[in-house]
mmCIF file of C-alpha atoms and ligand atoms in Angstrom:
data_model
loop_
_atom_site.group_PDB
_atom_site.id
_atom_site.type_symbol
_atom_site.label_atom_id
_atom_site.label_comp_id
_atom_site.label_asym_id
_atom_site.label_seq_id
_atom_site.Cartn_x
_atom_site.Cartn_y
_atom_site.Cartn_z
ATOM 1 C CA MET B 14 18.033 -24.527 3.149
ATOM 2 C CA ASP B 15 15.387 -25.742 0.669
ATOM 3 C CA ASN B 16 15.926 -24.861 -2.961
ATOM 4 C CA GLU B 17 13.525 -24.585 -5.859
ATOM 5 C CA LYS B 18 13.617 -23.394 -9.483
ATOM 6 C CA VAL B 19 10.790 -21.431 -11.079
ATOM 7 C CA LYS B 20 10.297 -19.461 -14.280
ATOM 8 C CA VAL B 21 8.409 -16.465 -12.891
ATOM 9 C CA LEU B 22 8.314 -15.404 -9.267
ATOM 10 C CA ILE B 23 5.858 -12.711 -8.250
ATOM 11 C CA ILE B 24 6.368 -10.948 -4.918
ATOM 12 C CA GLY B 25 3.202 -9.414 -3.509
ATOM 13 C CA SER B 26 -0.544 -9.946 -3.677
ATOM 14 C CA GLY B 27 -2.217 -6.629 -4.407
ATOM 15 C CA PRO B 28 -3.808 -5.714 -7.747
ATOM 16 C CA ALA B 29 -0.355 -5.540 -9.410
ATOM 17 C CA GLY B 30 0.804 -8.965 -8.209
ATOM 18 C CA TYR B 31 -2.422 -10.783 -8.998
ATOM 19 C CA THR B 32 -2.766 -9.166 -12.416
ATOM 20 C CA ALA B 33 0.824 -10.122 -13.244
ATOM 21 C CA ALA B 34 -0.118 -13.647 -12.117
ATOM 22 C CA VAL B 35 -3.193 -13.823 -14.367
ATOM 23 C CA TYR B 36 -1.153 -12.778 -17.398
ATOM 24 C CA ALA B 37 1.884 -14.927 -16.628
ATOM 25 C CA ALA B 38 -0.272 -17.980 -15.876
ATOM 26 C CA ARG B 39 -2.283 -17.565 -19.079
ATOM 27 C CA ALA B 40 1.021 -17.340 -20.967
ATOM 28 C CA GLY B 41 1.934 -20.766 -19.586
ATOM 29 C CA LEU B 42 4.747 -19.488 -17.369
ATOM 30 C CA LYS B 43 3.504 -21.280 -14.230
ATOM 31 C CA PRO B 44 4.057 -18.306 -11.899
ATOM 32 C CA VAL B 45 4.672 -18.736 -8.200
ATOM 33 C CA LEU B 46 3.349 -15.857 -6.097
ATOM 34 C CA TYR B 47 4.309 -15.105 -2.507
ATOM 35 C CA GLN B 48 1.625 -13.067 -0.785
ATOM 36 C CA GLY B 49 3.730 -11.170 1.754
ATOM 37 C CA GLY B 50 2.679 -9.862 5.144
ATOM 38 C CA GLN B 51 -0.691 -8.552 4.095
ATOM 39 C CA PRO B 52 -2.363 -10.933 1.633
ATOM 40 C CA GLY B 53 -4.494 -8.896 -0.764
ATOM 41 C CA GLY B 54 -2.553 -5.719 -0.013
ATOM 42 C CA GLN B 55 -3.895 -2.308 0.878
ATOM 43 C CA LEU B 56 -7.343 -2.860 -0.623
ATOM 44 C CA THR B 57 -8.070 -5.326 2.153
ATOM 45 C CA LEU B 58 -7.949 -2.315 4.482
ATOM 46 C CA THR B 59 -10.509 -0.366 2.568
ATOM 47 C CA ASN B 60 -14.264 -0.492 2.372
ATOM 48 C CA ASP B 61 -16.056 0.357 -0.857
ATOM 49 C CA VAL B 62 -14.027 0.812 -4.006
ATOM 50 C CA GLU B 63 -16.058 3.042 -6.292
ATOM 51 C CA ASN B 64 -13.482 3.908 -8.910
ATOM 52 C CA TYR B 65 -12.455 0.513 -10.284
ATOM 53 C CA PRO B 66 -13.958 0.296 -13.778
ATOM 54 C CA GLY B 67 -16.443 -2.495 -14.351
ATOM 55 C CA TYR B 68 -18.227 -2.226 -11.018
ATOM 56 C CA PRO B 69 -20.997 0.349 -11.514
ATOM 57 C CA GLU B 70 -22.235 -0.111 -7.956
ATOM 58 C CA GLY B 71 -18.739 -0.245 -6.425
ATOM 59 C CA ILE B 72 -17.212 -3.269 -4.731
ATOM 60 C CA ASN B 73 -16.010 -4.135 -1.268
ATOM 61 C CA GLY B 74 -12.162 -3.975 -1.184
ATOM 62 C CA PRO B 75 -11.444 -7.310 0.556
ATOM 63 C CA GLN B 76 -13.981 -9.070 -1.718
ATOM 64 C CA MET B 77 -12.318 -7.565 -4.764
ATOM 65 C CA MET B 78 -8.986 -9.016 -3.694
ATOM 66 C CA VAL B 79 -10.534 -12.454 -3.127
ATOM 67 C CA ASP B 80 -11.808 -12.239 -6.707
ATOM 68 C CA PHE B 81 -8.364 -11.179 -7.992
ATOM 69 C CA GLN B 82 -6.831 -14.168 -6.209
ATOM 70 C CA LYS B 83 -9.427 -16.602 -7.586
ATOM 71 C CA GLN B 84 -8.799 -15.351 -11.112
ATOM 72 C CA ALA B 85 -5.042 -15.852 -10.711
ATOM 73 C CA GLU B 86 -5.624 -19.350 -9.279
ATOM 74 C CA ARG B 87 -8.015 -20.295 -12.050
ATOM 75 C CA PHE B 88 -5.170 -20.195 -14.568
ATOM 76 C CA GLY B 89 -2.797 -22.137 -12.345
ATOM 77 C CA THR B 90 -0.844 -19.574 -10.309
ATOM 78 C CA ASP B 91 0.834 -21.241 -7.351
ATOM 79 C CA ILE B 92 -0.105 -18.859 -4.523
ATOM 80 C CA ARG B 93 1.748 -19.218 -1.246
ATOM 81 C CA TYR B 94 1.995 -17.578 2.151
ATOM 82 C CA GLY B 95 5.433 -16.213 2.895
ATOM 83 C CA MET B 96 7.607 -13.129 3.094
ATOM 84 C CA VAL B 97 10.645 -12.470 0.973
ATOM 85 C CA THR B 98 13.466 -11.911 3.434
ATOM 86 C CA SER B 99 16.404 -11.364 1.064
ATOM 87 C CA VAL B 100 17.266 -11.289 -2.617
ATOM 88 C CA ASP B 101 20.388 -11.873 -4.655
ATOM 89 C CA PHE B 102 20.304 -10.306 -8.118
ATOM 90 C CA SER B 103 24.047 -10.634 -8.732
ATOM 91 C CA GLY B 104 23.768 -13.579 -11.128
ATOM 92 C CA TRP B 105 21.088 -15.289 -13.188
ATOM 93 C CA PRO B 106 18.721 -16.956 -12.402
ATOM 94 C CA HIS B 107 17.901 -14.578 -9.553
ATOM 95 C CA LYS B 108 17.833 -15.905 -6.022
ATOM 96 C CA VAL B 109 15.042 -14.973 -3.651
ATOM 97 C CA THR B 110 14.870 -16.228 -0.072
ATOM 98 C CA ILE B 111 11.500 -16.771 1.582
ATOM 99 C CA ASP B 112 11.064 -16.625 5.366
ATOM 100 C CA GLU B 113 14.838 -16.988 5.740
ATOM 101 C CA LYS B 114 14.644 -20.672 4.845
ATOM 102 C CA THR B 115 13.604 -21.398 1.252
ATOM 103 C CA THR B 116 15.613 -20.142 -1.705
ATOM 104 C CA VAL B 117 13.775 -19.813 -4.973
ATOM 105 C CA GLU B 118 15.771 -19.478 -8.176
ATOM 106 C CA ALA B 119 13.693 -17.476 -10.613
ATOM 107 C CA GLU B 120 14.345 -16.680 -14.253
ATOM 108 C CA ALA B 121 12.157 -13.595 -13.927
ATOM 109 C CA VAL B 122 11.122 -11.728 -10.775
ATOM 110 C CA ILE B 123 8.136 -9.408 -10.706
ATOM 111 C CA ILE B 124 8.164 -7.080 -7.714
ATOM 112 C CA SER B 125 4.668 -6.059 -6.604
ATOM 113 C CA THR B 126 5.326 -5.367 -2.940
ATOM 114 C CA GLY B 127 3.129 -2.256 -2.753
ATOM 115 C CA ALA B 128 3.283 0.376 -0.076
ATOM 116 C CA SER B 129 2.323 0.745 3.593
ATOM 117 C CA ALA B 130 0.891 3.525 5.701
ATOM 118 C CA LYS B 131 3.316 6.099 7.104
ATOM 119 C CA TRP B 132 3.406 7.093 10.767
ATOM 120 C CA LEU B 133 4.172 10.450 12.347
ATOM 121 C CA GLY B 134 7.052 9.030 14.378
ATOM 122 C CA LEU B 135 5.853 10.074 17.836
ATOM 123 C CA GLU B 136 6.840 7.800 20.710
ATOM 124 C CA SER B 137 3.269 7.932 22.070
ATOM 125 C CA GLU B 138 1.868 7.002 18.656
ATOM 126 C CA GLN B 139 3.976 3.849 18.611
ATOM 127 C CA ARG B 140 3.252 2.979 22.259
ATOM 128 C CA LEU B 141 -0.517 3.243 21.796
ATOM 129 C CA ASN B 142 -0.638 1.592 18.380
ATOM 130 C CA GLY B 143 -3.559 -0.819 18.420
ATOM 131 C CA MET B 144 -4.798 0.753 21.645
ATOM 132 C CA GLY B 145 -6.584 3.666 20.066
ATOM 133 C CA VAL B 146 -3.984 4.568 17.448
ATOM 134 C CA SER B 147 -4.696 3.207 13.968
ATOM 135 C CA ALA B 148 -3.897 3.785 10.303
ATOM 136 C CA CYS B 149 -7.123 2.231 9.070
ATOM 137 C CA ALA B 150 -10.531 3.711 9.821
ATOM 138 C CA VAL B 151 -12.340 0.970 7.969
ATOM 139 C CA CYS B 152 -10.618 -1.689 10.081
ATOM 140 C CA ASP B 153 -10.954 0.007 13.460
ATOM 141 C CA GLY B 154 -13.630 2.718 13.155
ATOM 142 C CA PHE B 155 -16.275 0.360 14.475
ATOM 143 C CA PHE B 156 -14.707 0.526 17.950
ATOM 144 C CA TYR B 157 -15.336 4.274 18.203
ATOM 145 C CA ARG B 158 -19.067 4.401 17.631
ATOM 146 C CA GLY B 159 -20.496 7.398 19.489
ATOM 147 C CA GLN B 160 -17.022 8.536 20.622
ATOM 148 C CA ASP B 161 -14.705 11.365 19.600
ATOM 149 C CA VAL B 162 -11.760 10.729 17.288
ATOM 150 C CA ALA B 163 -9.083 12.636 15.384
ATOM 151 C CA VAL B 164 -7.630 12.053 11.930
ATOM 152 C CA VAL B 165 -4.308 13.538 10.850
ATOM 153 C CA GLY B 166 -3.603 14.309 7.202
ATOM 154 C CA GLY B 167 -5.001 16.426 4.398
ATOM 155 C CA GLY B 168 -4.969 14.082 1.391
ATOM 156 C CA ASP B 169 -7.617 11.810 -0.084
ATOM 157 C CA THR B 170 -6.886 9.074 2.435
ATOM 158 C CA ALA B 171 -7.416 11.406 5.391
ATOM 159 C CA ALA B 172 -10.559 12.863 3.814
ATOM 160 C CA GLU B 173 -11.902 9.379 3.168
ATOM 161 C CA GLU B 174 -11.098 8.216 6.689
ATOM 162 C CA ALA B 175 -12.642 11.326 8.271
ATOM 163 C CA THR B 176 -15.815 10.938 6.197
ATOM 164 C CA TYR B 177 -16.052 7.246 7.040
ATOM 165 C CA LEU B 178 -15.518 7.918 10.747
ATOM 166 C CA SER B 179 -18.054 10.758 10.753
ATOM 167 C CA LYS B 180 -20.754 8.156 10.182
ATOM 168 C CA LEU B 181 -19.742 6.215 13.280
ATOM 169 C CA ALA B 182 -18.146 8.647 15.708
ATOM 170 C CA LYS B 183 -19.831 11.531 17.525
ATOM 171 C CA LYS B 184 -17.177 14.014 16.500
ATOM 172 C CA VAL B 185 -14.186 13.885 14.165
ATOM 173 C CA TYR B 186 -11.316 16.370 14.368
ATOM 174 C CA MET B 187 -9.262 16.529 11.202
ATOM 175 C CA LEU B 188 -5.751 17.874 11.743
ATOM 176 C CA VAL B 189 -4.342 19.575 8.664
ATOM 177 C CA ARG B 190 -0.819 20.965 8.866
ATOM 178 C CA ARG B 191 -1.372 23.661 6.233
ATOM 179 C CA ASP B 192 -4.335 25.951 5.570
ATOM 180 C CA GLU B 193 -5.585 23.850 2.695
ATOM 181 C CA LEU B 194 -6.352 20.250 1.883
ATOM 182 C CA ARG B 195 -4.442 18.251 -0.680
ATOM 183 C CA ALA B 196 -7.476 15.992 -1.212
ATOM 184 C CA SER B 197 -9.489 16.065 -4.451
ATOM 185 C CA LYS B 198 -12.382 18.539 -4.675
ATOM 186 C CA ILE B 199 -15.115 15.921 -4.269
ATOM 187 C CA MET B 200 -13.487 14.505 -1.120
ATOM 188 C CA GLN B 201 -12.974 18.008 0.276
ATOM 189 C CA GLN B 202 -16.655 18.742 -0.213
ATOM 190 C CA ARG B 203 -17.637 15.597 1.664
ATOM 191 C CA VAL B 204 -15.418 16.587 4.591
ATOM 192 C CA LEU B 205 -16.538 20.203 4.733
ATOM 193 C CA LYS B 206 -20.209 19.224 4.432
ATOM 194 C CA ALA B 207 -20.178 16.707 7.294
ATOM 195 C CA PRO B 208 -21.697 18.405 10.333
ATOM 196 C CA ASN B 209 -19.570 16.500 12.842
ATOM 197 C CA ILE B 210 -16.140 16.940 11.202
ATOM 198 C CA GLU B 211 -14.162 19.904 12.511
ATOM 199 C CA VAL B 212 -11.090 20.720 10.433
ATOM 200 C CA LEU B 213 -8.276 22.153 12.556
ATOM 201 C CA TRP B 214 -6.136 24.097 10.073
ATOM 202 C CA ASN B 215 -2.387 24.645 10.596
ATOM 203 C CA THR B 216 -2.515 22.057 13.319
ATOM 204 C CA GLU B 217 -0.102 19.248 14.168
ATOM 205 C CA ALA B 218 -0.162 16.426 16.674
ATOM 206 C CA VAL B 219 2.369 16.781 19.501
ATOM 207 C CA GLU B 220 1.559 13.796 21.692
ATOM 208 C CA VAL B 221 -1.053 11.090 21.974
ATOM 209 C CA LEU B 222 -2.248 11.114 25.572
ATOM 210 C CA GLY B 223 -3.126 8.045 27.642
ATOM 211 C CA LYS B 224 -1.356 5.218 29.432
ATOM 212 C CA ASP B 225 -2.843 1.995 28.065
ATOM 213 C CA GLN B 226 -5.517 3.526 25.874
ATOM 214 C CA VAL B 227 -5.860 6.756 23.920
ATOM 215 C CA GLU B 228 -7.506 9.393 26.096
ATOM 216 C CA GLY B 229 -6.595 12.555 24.244
ATOM 217 C CA LEU B 230 -4.303 14.343 21.865
ATOM 218 C CA LYS B 231 -2.040 17.319 22.440
ATOM 219 C CA VAL B 232 -2.038 19.500 19.326
ATOM 220 C CA VAL B 233 -0.296 22.723 18.385
ATOM 221 C CA ASN B 234 -1.257 25.456 15.975
ATOM 222 C CA ASN B 235 1.931 25.915 13.954
ATOM 223 C CA LYS B 236 1.091 29.565 13.185
ATOM 224 C CA THR B 237 0.345 30.753 16.737
ATOM 225 C CA ASN B 238 2.234 28.017 18.686
ATOM 226 C CA GLU B 239 -0.885 27.688 20.809
ATOM 227 C CA GLU B 240 -1.271 24.206 22.302
ATOM 228 C CA ARG B 241 -4.469 22.492 23.349
ATOM 229 C CA ASP B 242 -5.636 19.037 24.415
ATOM 230 C CA LEU B 243 -8.426 17.318 22.493
ATOM 231 C CA GLU B 244 -10.444 14.729 24.335
ATOM 232 C CA ILE B 245 -10.525 11.783 21.946
ATOM 233 C CA GLN B 246 -10.593 8.007 22.173
ATOM 234 C CA GLY B 247 -9.311 7.154 18.711
ATOM 235 C CA PHE B 248 -6.426 8.605 16.684
ATOM 236 C CA PHE B 249 -6.155 7.804 12.985
ATOM 237 C CA VAL B 250 -2.992 8.532 11.037
ATOM 238 C CA ALA B 251 -3.547 9.089 7.305
ATOM 239 C CA ILE B 252 -0.464 10.922 6.050
ATOM 240 C CA GLY B 253 0.453 8.864 3.018
ATOM 241 C CA HIS B 254 2.413 5.759 2.246
ATOM 242 C CA LYS B 255 5.915 4.376 1.942
ATOM 243 C CA PRO B 256 6.833 1.776 -0.678
ATOM 244 C CA ASN B 257 7.733 -1.672 0.675
ATOM 245 C CA THR B 258 11.087 -1.868 -1.037
ATOM 246 C CA ASP B 259 13.643 -1.989 1.787
ATOM 247 C CA ILE B 260 14.866 -5.473 0.820
ATOM 248 C CA PHE B 261 15.868 -4.155 -2.620
ATOM 249 C CA LYS B 262 17.885 -1.195 -1.306
ATOM 250 C CA GLY B 263 21.308 -0.975 -2.879
ATOM 251 C CA LEU B 264 20.345 -3.473 -5.598
ATOM 252 C CA LEU B 265 17.859 -1.476 -7.642
ATOM 253 C CA ASP B 266 17.722 2.245 -8.426
ATOM 254 C CA MET B 267 15.228 4.074 -6.220
ATOM 255 C CA ASP B 268 14.207 7.642 -5.482
ATOM 256 C CA GLU B 269 14.847 9.172 -2.072
ATOM 257 C CA VAL B 270 11.592 7.746 -0.645
ATOM 258 C CA GLY B 271 12.249 4.231 -1.926
ATOM 259 C CA TYR B 272 10.101 4.042 -5.070
ATOM 260 C CA ILE B 273 11.866 1.716 -7.515
ATOM 261 C CA LYS B 274 12.947 3.389 -10.751
ATOM 262 C CA THR B 275 11.894 1.650 -13.938
ATOM 263 C CA ILE B 276 12.773 2.377 -17.545
ATOM 264 C CA PRO B 277 10.018 4.817 -18.609
ATOM 265 C CA GLY B 278 7.108 3.152 -20.339
ATOM 266 C CA THR B 279 8.133 -0.305 -19.095
ATOM 267 C CA SER B 280 8.315 -2.285 -15.860
ATOM 268 C CA LYS B 281 12.025 -3.027 -16.383
ATOM 269 C CA THR B 282 14.473 -2.220 -13.623
ATOM 270 C CA LYS B 283 18.174 -1.818 -14.258
ATOM 271 C CA ILE B 284 18.629 -5.563 -13.680
ATOM 272 C CA PRO B 285 17.592 -7.780 -16.605
ATOM 273 C CA GLY B 286 14.824 -10.141 -15.530
ATOM 274 C CA VAL B 287 13.708 -8.031 -12.568
ATOM 275 C CA PHE B 288 10.528 -6.042 -13.073
ATOM 276 C CA ALA B 289 8.821 -3.586 -10.730
ATOM 277 C CA THR B 290 5.078 -2.956 -10.767
ATOM 278 C CA GLY B 291 2.323 -1.244 -8.810
ATOM 279 C CA ASP B 292 2.827 1.061 -5.824
ATOM 280 C CA ALA B 293 6.400 -0.177 -5.265
ATOM 281 C CA GLN B 294 7.364 1.953 -8.283
ATOM 282 C CA ASP B 295 4.503 4.433 -8.674
ATOM 283 C CA LYS B 296 4.448 7.508 -6.519
ATOM 284 C CA VAL B 297 2.170 9.466 -8.800
ATOM 285 C CA TYR B 298 -1.020 7.500 -9.441
ATOM 286 C CA ARG B 299 -1.144 4.755 -6.775
ATOM 287 C CA GLN B 300 -4.570 3.504 -7.773
ATOM 288 C CA ALA B 301 -5.857 -0.066 -7.879
ATOM 289 C CA VAL B 302 -6.514 0.217 -11.575
ATOM 290 C CA THR B 303 -3.094 1.666 -12.413
ATOM 291 C CA ALA B 304 -1.435 -0.979 -10.228
ATOM 292 C CA ALA B 305 -3.338 -3.705 -12.095
ATOM 293 C CA GLY B 306 -2.268 -2.203 -15.437
ATOM 294 C CA SER B 307 1.295 -2.058 -14.237
ATOM 295 C CA GLY B 308 1.138 -5.722 -13.129
ATOM 296 C CA CYS B 309 0.039 -6.618 -16.643
ATOM 297 C CA MET B 310 3.075 -4.752 -18.016
ATOM 298 C CA GLY B 311 5.322 -6.684 -15.621
ATOM 299 C CA ALA B 312 4.038 -10.036 -16.879
ATOM 300 C CA LEU B 313 4.308 -9.050 -20.551
ATOM 301 C CA ASP B 314 7.833 -7.703 -20.050
ATOM 302 C CA ALA B 315 8.790 -10.905 -18.191
ATOM 303 C CA GLU B 316 7.322 -13.046 -20.947
ATOM 304 C CA ARG B 317 9.339 -11.188 -23.602
ATOM 305 C CA PHE B 318 12.481 -11.372 -21.503
ATOM 306 C CA LEU B 319 12.112 -15.154 -21.114
ATOM 307 C CA ALA B 320 11.444 -15.627 -24.827
ATOM 308 C CA GLU B 321 14.619 -13.677 -25.659
ATOM 309 C CA LYS B 322 16.625 -15.706 -23.121
ATOM 310 C CA GLU B 323 15.336 -18.899 -24.670
ATOM 311 C CA MET B 324 16.416 -17.724 -28.120
ATOM 312 C CA GLU B 325 19.875 -16.869 -26.750
ATOM 313 C CA VAL B 326 20.200 -20.377 -25.298
ATOM 314 C CA GLU B 327 19.003 -21.976 -28.565
ATOM 315 C CA ALA B 328 21.470 -19.897 -30.605
ATOM 316 C CA ALA B 329 24.325 -20.859 -28.261
ATOM 317 C CA THR B 330 23.556 -24.578 -28.526
ATOM 318 C CA ALA B 331 22.804 -24.608 -32.291
HETATM 319 P P1 NDP E 407 -0.981 12.124 0.063
HETATM 320 O O1 NDP E 407 0.481 12.058 -0.054
HETATM 321 O O2 NDP E 407 -1.794 12.566 -1.097
HETATM 322 O O3 NDP E 407 -1.376 13.092 1.274
HETATM 323 C C1 NDP E 407 -0.738 13.005 2.508
HETATM 324 C C2 NDP E 407 -1.318 14.072 3.407
HETATM 325 O O4 NDP E 407 -0.753 13.942 4.703
HETATM 326 C C3 NDP E 407 -1.026 15.489 2.930
HETATM 327 O O5 NDP E 407 -2.116 16.324 3.193
HETATM 328 C C4 NDP E 407 0.185 15.872 3.777
HETATM 329 O O6 NDP E 407 0.255 17.238 4.044
HETATM 330 C C5 NDP E 407 -0.113 15.140 5.065
HETATM 331 N N1 NDP E 407 1.103 14.825 5.818
HETATM 332 C C6 NDP E 407 2.201 14.160 5.385
HETATM 333 N N2 NDP E 407 3.119 14.026 6.369
HETATM 334 C C7 NDP E 407 2.578 14.632 7.450
HETATM 335 C C8 NDP E 407 3.024 14.830 8.763
HETATM 336 N N3 NDP E 407 4.205 14.372 9.186
HETATM 337 N N4 NDP E 407 2.213 15.498 9.608
HETATM 338 C C9 NDP E 407 1.021 15.955 9.200
HETATM 339 N N5 NDP E 407 0.514 15.794 7.979
HETATM 340 C C10 NDP E 407 1.289 15.139 7.101
HETATM 341 O O7 NDP E 407 -1.412 10.658 0.567
HETATM 342 P P2 NDP E 407 -2.829 9.940 0.546
HETATM 343 O O8 NDP E 407 -2.581 8.658 1.223
HETATM 344 O O9 NDP E 407 -3.888 10.801 1.070
HETATM 345 O O10 NDP E 407 -3.142 9.672 -0.989
HETATM 346 C C11 NDP E 407 -2.211 8.950 -1.788
HETATM 347 C C12 NDP E 407 -2.755 8.779 -3.205
HETATM 348 O O11 NDP E 407 -3.863 7.904 -3.221
HETATM 349 C C13 NDP E 407 -3.227 10.087 -3.815
HETATM 350 O O12 NDP E 407 -2.910 10.086 -5.165
HETATM 351 C C14 NDP E 407 -4.730 10.035 -3.622
HETATM 352 O O13 NDP E 407 -5.429 10.792 -4.561
HETATM 353 C C15 NDP E 407 -5.012 8.546 -3.768
HETATM 354 N N6 NDP E 407 -6.209 8.145 -3.014
HETATM 355 C C16 NDP E 407 -7.401 8.080 -3.685
HETATM 356 C C17 NDP E 407 -8.557 7.719 -3.023
HETATM 357 C C18 NDP E 407 -9.824 7.637 -3.806
HETATM 358 O O14 NDP E 407 -9.832 8.062 -4.948
HETATM 359 N N7 NDP E 407 -10.889 7.092 -3.263
HETATM 360 C C19 NDP E 407 -8.571 7.394 -1.594
HETATM 361 C C20 NDP E 407 -7.276 7.525 -0.979
HETATM 362 C C21 NDP E 407 -6.157 7.886 -1.679
HETATM 363 P P3 NDP E 407 0.660 18.300 2.898
HETATM 364 O O15 NDP E 407 -0.552 18.422 2.031
HETATM 365 O O16 NDP E 407 0.966 19.510 3.698
HETATM 366 O O17 NDP E 407 1.843 17.714 2.198
#
């Protein structure tokens, strides 16, 4: 197994990871950043980002992440492809294994692994994934031009996906399990105003129909227990996200969903030298701009930690 020693290791390449990289690189810490399974993170699955300050006209999500990466590279971040497959925080420096073959010894680790879309857990949803079932309207909506689709979920993501799809598809059913939307008022208005979005209240998906391709959706009204089949060609799941923190289970404190617990007001985890940033630790805000801010905190906390460690070493050798 290859072995390498670094000062700061950043895991993840969304707004949190790249912002941590910009700060750590500018502080001369020569960060190494592993991008993970989805370089650029969740924003690469989105279209226009209209709420990131500094872009009055909005910006395309994937382009924004290319810009984040370039900025991190400009100051010397070593950006690499690769997935973290295991970690060992029992000693110091911390040991992080990449793709089951390279072990990196890092004095400070900044976790910016983000979150991923959640699925309903239906067998048919899994079987037809990529064959009409999707968790990303912006990625796959194009395939359903002029067809009928359904979106499940009642939050901002579902509202955004339904609105996006309404511009491409003939008809969009939006399945909401309660009798109200969780989405923000402005997003609700967009959904309710679109002539081709039909919100099905108190409605849940029972089964995605079709053998090799989505052909319909069996739904049930959870108030009346009445079932019906919708004729659709695309099924979009937009029911929230799960933090990508499984590899840290048992090592760091987490809530029941898997969000890493940090010391309030900091990015510090219970293990000295391990910092958690962005959506991996934020279940409340989960915005690009808050993730970027949190990445900045991670780098500053790491910098202070390393300075203190250096002083400890100097004092011990003096
Ligand atoms: P949320 O957790 O806000 O919403 C999830 C939605 O899915 C809820 O309506 C929930 O129903 C529903 N749901 C969850 N599980 C199931 C299930 N098993 N079956 C049916 N429905 C289910 O997640 P989002 O991804 O929508 O948003 C996450 C965060 O990101 C929010 O803070 C949001 O504001 C933000 N965001 C902002 C955007 C923007 O500003 N442009 C765009 C997208 C997201 P229930 O309400 O009954 O719990």
